[in-house]
Short mmCIF file of C-alpha atoms in Angstrom, two decimals:
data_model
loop_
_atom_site.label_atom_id
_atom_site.label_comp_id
_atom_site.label_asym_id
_atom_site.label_seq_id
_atom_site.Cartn_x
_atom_site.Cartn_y
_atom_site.Cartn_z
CA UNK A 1 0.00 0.00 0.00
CA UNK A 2 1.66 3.76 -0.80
CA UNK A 3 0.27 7.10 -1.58
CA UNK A 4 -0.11 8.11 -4.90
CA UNK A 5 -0.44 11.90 -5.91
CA UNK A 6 -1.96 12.79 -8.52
CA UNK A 7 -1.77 15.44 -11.02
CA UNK A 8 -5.11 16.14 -12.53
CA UNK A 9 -5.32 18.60 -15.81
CA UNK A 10 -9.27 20.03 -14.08
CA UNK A 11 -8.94 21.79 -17.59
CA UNK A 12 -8.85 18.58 -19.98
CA UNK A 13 -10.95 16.85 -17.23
CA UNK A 14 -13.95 19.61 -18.33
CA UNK A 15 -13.06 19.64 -21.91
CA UNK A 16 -13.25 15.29 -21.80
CA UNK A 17 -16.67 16.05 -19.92
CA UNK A 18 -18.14 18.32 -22.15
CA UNK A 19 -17.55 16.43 -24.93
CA UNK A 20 -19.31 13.13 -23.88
CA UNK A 21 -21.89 15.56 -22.29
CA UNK A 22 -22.49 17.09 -25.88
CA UNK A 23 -22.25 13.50 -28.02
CA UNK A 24 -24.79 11.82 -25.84
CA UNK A 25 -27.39 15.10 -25.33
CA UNK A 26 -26.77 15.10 -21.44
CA UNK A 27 -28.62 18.83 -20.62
CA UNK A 28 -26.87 21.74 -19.53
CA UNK A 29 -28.71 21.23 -15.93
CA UNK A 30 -27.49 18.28 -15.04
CA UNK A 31 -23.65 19.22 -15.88
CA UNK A 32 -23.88 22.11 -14.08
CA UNK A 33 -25.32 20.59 -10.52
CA UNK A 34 -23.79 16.80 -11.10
CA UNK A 35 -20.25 15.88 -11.43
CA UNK A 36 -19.15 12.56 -12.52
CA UNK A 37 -18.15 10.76 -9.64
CA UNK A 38 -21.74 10.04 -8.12
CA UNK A 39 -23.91 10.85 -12.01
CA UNK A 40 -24.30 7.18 -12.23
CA UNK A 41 -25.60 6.70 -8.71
CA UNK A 42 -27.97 10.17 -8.88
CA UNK A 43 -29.13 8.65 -12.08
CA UNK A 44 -30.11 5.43 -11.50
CA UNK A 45 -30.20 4.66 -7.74
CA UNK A 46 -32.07 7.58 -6.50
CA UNK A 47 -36.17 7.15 -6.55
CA UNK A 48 -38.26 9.19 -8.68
CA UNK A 49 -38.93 12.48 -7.51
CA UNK A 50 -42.35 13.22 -6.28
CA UNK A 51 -44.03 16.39 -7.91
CA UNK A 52 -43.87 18.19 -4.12
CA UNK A 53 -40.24 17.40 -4.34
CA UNK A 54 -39.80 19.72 -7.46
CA UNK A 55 -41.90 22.41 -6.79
CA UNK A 56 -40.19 22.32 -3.12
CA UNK A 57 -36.81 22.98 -4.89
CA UNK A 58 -35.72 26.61 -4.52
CA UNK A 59 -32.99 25.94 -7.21
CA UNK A 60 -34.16 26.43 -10.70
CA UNK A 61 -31.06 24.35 -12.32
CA UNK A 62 -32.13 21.42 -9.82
CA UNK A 63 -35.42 21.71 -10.73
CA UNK A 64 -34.49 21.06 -14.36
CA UNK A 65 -32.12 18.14 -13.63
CA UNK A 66 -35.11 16.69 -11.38
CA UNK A 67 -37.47 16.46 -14.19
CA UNK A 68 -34.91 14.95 -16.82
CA UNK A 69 -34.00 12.31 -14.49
CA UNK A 70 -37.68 11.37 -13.84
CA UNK A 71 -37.87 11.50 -17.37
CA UNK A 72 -35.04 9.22 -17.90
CA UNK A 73 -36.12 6.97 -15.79
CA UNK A 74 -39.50 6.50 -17.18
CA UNK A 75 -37.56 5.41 -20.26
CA UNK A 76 -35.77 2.89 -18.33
CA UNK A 77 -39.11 1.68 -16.73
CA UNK A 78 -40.88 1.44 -19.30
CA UNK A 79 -37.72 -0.15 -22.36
CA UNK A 80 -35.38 -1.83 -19.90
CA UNK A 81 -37.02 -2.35 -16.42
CA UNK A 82 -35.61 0.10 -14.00
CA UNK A 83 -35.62 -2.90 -11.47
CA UNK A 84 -32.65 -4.52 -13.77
CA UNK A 85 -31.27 -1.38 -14.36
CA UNK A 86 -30.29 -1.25 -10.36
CA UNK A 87 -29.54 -4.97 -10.54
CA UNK A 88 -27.19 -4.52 -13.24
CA UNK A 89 -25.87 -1.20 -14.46
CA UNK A 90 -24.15 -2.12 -17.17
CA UNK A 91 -27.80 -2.65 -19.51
CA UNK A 92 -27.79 1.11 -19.02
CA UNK A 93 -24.93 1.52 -21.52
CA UNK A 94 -27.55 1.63 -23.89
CA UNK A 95 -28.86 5.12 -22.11
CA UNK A 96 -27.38 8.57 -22.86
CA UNK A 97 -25.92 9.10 -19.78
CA UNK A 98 -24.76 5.35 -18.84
CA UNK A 99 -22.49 5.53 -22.53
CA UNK A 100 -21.21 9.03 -21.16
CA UNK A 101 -20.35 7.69 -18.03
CA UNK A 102 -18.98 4.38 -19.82
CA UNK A 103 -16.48 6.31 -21.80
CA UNK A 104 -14.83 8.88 -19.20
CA UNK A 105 -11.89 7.36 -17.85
CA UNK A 106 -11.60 9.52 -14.81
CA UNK A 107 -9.90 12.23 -14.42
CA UNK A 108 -7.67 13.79 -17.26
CA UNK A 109 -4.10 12.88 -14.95
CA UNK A 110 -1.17 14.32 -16.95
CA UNK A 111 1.56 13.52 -14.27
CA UNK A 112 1.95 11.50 -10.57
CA UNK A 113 4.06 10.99 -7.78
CA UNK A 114 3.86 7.43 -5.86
CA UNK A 115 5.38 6.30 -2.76
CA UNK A 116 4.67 4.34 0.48
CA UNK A 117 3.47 5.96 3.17
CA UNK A 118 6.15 5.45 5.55
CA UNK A 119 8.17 6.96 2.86
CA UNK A 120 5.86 9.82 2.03
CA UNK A 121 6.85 10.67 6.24
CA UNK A 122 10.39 10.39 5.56
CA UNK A 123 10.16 12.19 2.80
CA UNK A 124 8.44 14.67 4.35
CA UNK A 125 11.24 14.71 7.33
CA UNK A 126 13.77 15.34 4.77
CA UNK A 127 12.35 18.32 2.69
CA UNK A 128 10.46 20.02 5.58
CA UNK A 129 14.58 20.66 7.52
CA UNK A 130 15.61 22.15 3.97
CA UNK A 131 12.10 24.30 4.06
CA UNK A 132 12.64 25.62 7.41
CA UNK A 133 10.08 23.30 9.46
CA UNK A 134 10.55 19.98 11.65
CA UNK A 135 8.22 17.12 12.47
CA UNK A 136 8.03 15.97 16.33
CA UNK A 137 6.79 14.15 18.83
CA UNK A 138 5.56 15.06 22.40
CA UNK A 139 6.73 12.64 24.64
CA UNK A 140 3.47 11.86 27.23
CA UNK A 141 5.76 9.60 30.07
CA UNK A 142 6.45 6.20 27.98
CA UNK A 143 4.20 7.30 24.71
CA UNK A 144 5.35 8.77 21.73
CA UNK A 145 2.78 11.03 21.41
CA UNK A 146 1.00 12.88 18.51
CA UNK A 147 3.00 13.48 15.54
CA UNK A 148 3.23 17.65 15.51
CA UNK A 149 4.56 20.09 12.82
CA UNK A 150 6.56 23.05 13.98
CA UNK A 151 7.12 26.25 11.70
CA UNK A 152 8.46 29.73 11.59
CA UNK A 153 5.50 31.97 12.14
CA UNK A 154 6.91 34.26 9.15
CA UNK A 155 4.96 31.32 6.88
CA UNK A 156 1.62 32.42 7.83
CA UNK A 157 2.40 36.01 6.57
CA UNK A 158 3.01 34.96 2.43
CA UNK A 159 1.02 33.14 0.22
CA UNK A 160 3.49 30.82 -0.19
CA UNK A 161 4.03 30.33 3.26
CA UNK A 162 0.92 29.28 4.23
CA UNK A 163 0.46 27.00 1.20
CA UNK A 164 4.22 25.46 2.08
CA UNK A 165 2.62 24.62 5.75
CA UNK A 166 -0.49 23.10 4.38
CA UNK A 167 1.89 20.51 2.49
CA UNK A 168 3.46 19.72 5.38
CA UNK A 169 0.06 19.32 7.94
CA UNK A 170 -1.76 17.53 5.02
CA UNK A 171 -2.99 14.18 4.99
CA UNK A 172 -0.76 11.34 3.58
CA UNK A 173 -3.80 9.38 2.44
CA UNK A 174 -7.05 12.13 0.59
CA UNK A 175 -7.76 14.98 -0.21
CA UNK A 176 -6.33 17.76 -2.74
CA UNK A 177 -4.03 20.58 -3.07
CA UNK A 178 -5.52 23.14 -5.32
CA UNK A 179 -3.71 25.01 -8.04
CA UNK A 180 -2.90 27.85 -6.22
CA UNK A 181 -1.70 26.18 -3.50
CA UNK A 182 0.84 23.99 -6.40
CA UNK A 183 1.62 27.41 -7.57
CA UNK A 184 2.53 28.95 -4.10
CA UNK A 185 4.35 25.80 -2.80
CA UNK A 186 6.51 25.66 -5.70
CA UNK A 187 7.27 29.54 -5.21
CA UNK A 188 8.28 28.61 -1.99
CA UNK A 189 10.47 26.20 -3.44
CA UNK A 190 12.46 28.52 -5.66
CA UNK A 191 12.42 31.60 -3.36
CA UNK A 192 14.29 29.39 -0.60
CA UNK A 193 16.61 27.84 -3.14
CA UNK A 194 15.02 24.44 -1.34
CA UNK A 195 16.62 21.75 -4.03
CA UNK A 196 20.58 22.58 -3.42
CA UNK A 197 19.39 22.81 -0.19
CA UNK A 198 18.27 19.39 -0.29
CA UNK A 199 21.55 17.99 -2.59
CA UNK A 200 23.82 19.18 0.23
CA UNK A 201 21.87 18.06 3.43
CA UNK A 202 19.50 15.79 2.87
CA UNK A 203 20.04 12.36 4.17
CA UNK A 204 21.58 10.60 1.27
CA UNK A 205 18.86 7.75 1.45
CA UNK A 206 16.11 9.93 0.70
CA UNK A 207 17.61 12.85 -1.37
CA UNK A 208 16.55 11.10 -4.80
CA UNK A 209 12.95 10.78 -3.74
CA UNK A 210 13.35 14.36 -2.32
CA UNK A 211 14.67 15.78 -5.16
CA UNK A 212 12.30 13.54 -7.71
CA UNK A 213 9.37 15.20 -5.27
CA UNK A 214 10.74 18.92 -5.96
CA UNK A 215 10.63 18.44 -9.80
CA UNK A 216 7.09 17.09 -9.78
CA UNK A 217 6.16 20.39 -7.96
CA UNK A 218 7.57 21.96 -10.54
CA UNK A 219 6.14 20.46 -13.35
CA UNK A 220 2.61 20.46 -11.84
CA UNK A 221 2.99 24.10 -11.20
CA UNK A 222 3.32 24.86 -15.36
CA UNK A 223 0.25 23.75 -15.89
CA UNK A 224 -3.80 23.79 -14.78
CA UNK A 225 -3.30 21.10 -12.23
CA UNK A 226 -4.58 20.30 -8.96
CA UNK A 227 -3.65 16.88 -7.20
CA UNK A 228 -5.61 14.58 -5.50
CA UNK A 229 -4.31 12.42 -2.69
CA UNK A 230 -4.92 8.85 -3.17
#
């Protein structure tokens, strides 16, 4: 098990999107309220919604997505079955949306950066001494306690400060690091001259993931990325 970052393109990731959206006729109101990642389940696990329901809705573009989805699945009810359809969601290839959803392949990654996760801490070790920052433990009588980041209060004052310490506190295991935040960190990077920093004192062991960690930084920060933690 290890930690893989990745670098998502959100940029493609819409374009890829838009495209299926447009080939298959998916409505402008149900792109706009319903990413990918639960579309299939909002489409065909959810029950159809009551008239009450829709007038109930103060959201106009939810409203619209409502009705198409009840109208959708009255298709499905009345071509396929809808009770197969939730037995087996794969017939619904045959459906607009289930083909859409059939041909994304995720997320439009352009680059990643994978390692365990007891080497994502060591890692971590490593580049936070070149940044300025340590990683500790308070000691409660025999226990190790809580693993603690300490770092120079000038870092909450900059931009890339404060992205440079939410590297360091994130987790090793989800979430994301937005495109500012690549943008700032990798600042931080250059400002600090971090990488020589890191080819004369890092612990020889780790300075080639270090220094294969700085360049991925680097790269993501030329581009329309975010990363997601995985």
């Amino acid at each position: 098990m290890g930690l893989d970052i990745s670098a998502v393109d959100y940029i493609k990731t819409d374009i890829q999107k838009a495209t299926l959206f447009e080939k298959y006729n998916i409505p402008k109101e149900v792109q706009k309220i319903q990413n990918n990642d639960d579309l299939w389940d909002w489409l065909f696990s959810a029950s159809t919604s009551s008239t009450a329901e829709l007038k109930d809705s103060d959201d106009e573009l939810e409203r619209l997505a409502l009705k198409w989805r009840n109208e959708l699945q009255k298709k499905l009810k009345s071509k396929a079955g809808y009770d197969s359809v939730l037995k087996e969601k794969r017939t619904a290839s045959q459906v607009s949306a289930g083909k859409a959803l059939d041909e994304f392949h995720g997320d439009y990654e352009v680059d990643d950066f994978s390692i365990g996760y007891g080497g994502f801490y060591f890692m971590r070790v490593e580049l936070a001494k070149c940044c300025g920052g340590k990683y500790y433990r308070r000691e409660n009588g025999s226990y190790m306690g809580e693993l603690r980041f300490q770092y120079p209060s000038e870092w909450e004052k900059t931009r890339e400060g404060r992205a440079t310490k939410d590297f360091f506190f994130h987790s090793d295991c989800d979430g994301e690091f937005s495109e500012a935040q690549i943008h700032a960190f990798a600042k931080f990077l250059r400002d600090n001259h971090v990488r020589p920093k890191v080819v004369k004192h890092c612990t020889s062991a780790w300075k080639p993931k270090v220094l294969e960690f700085i360049d991925f930084v680097d790269r993501s920060s030329k581009g329309t990325i975010y990363w997601k933690f995985v």
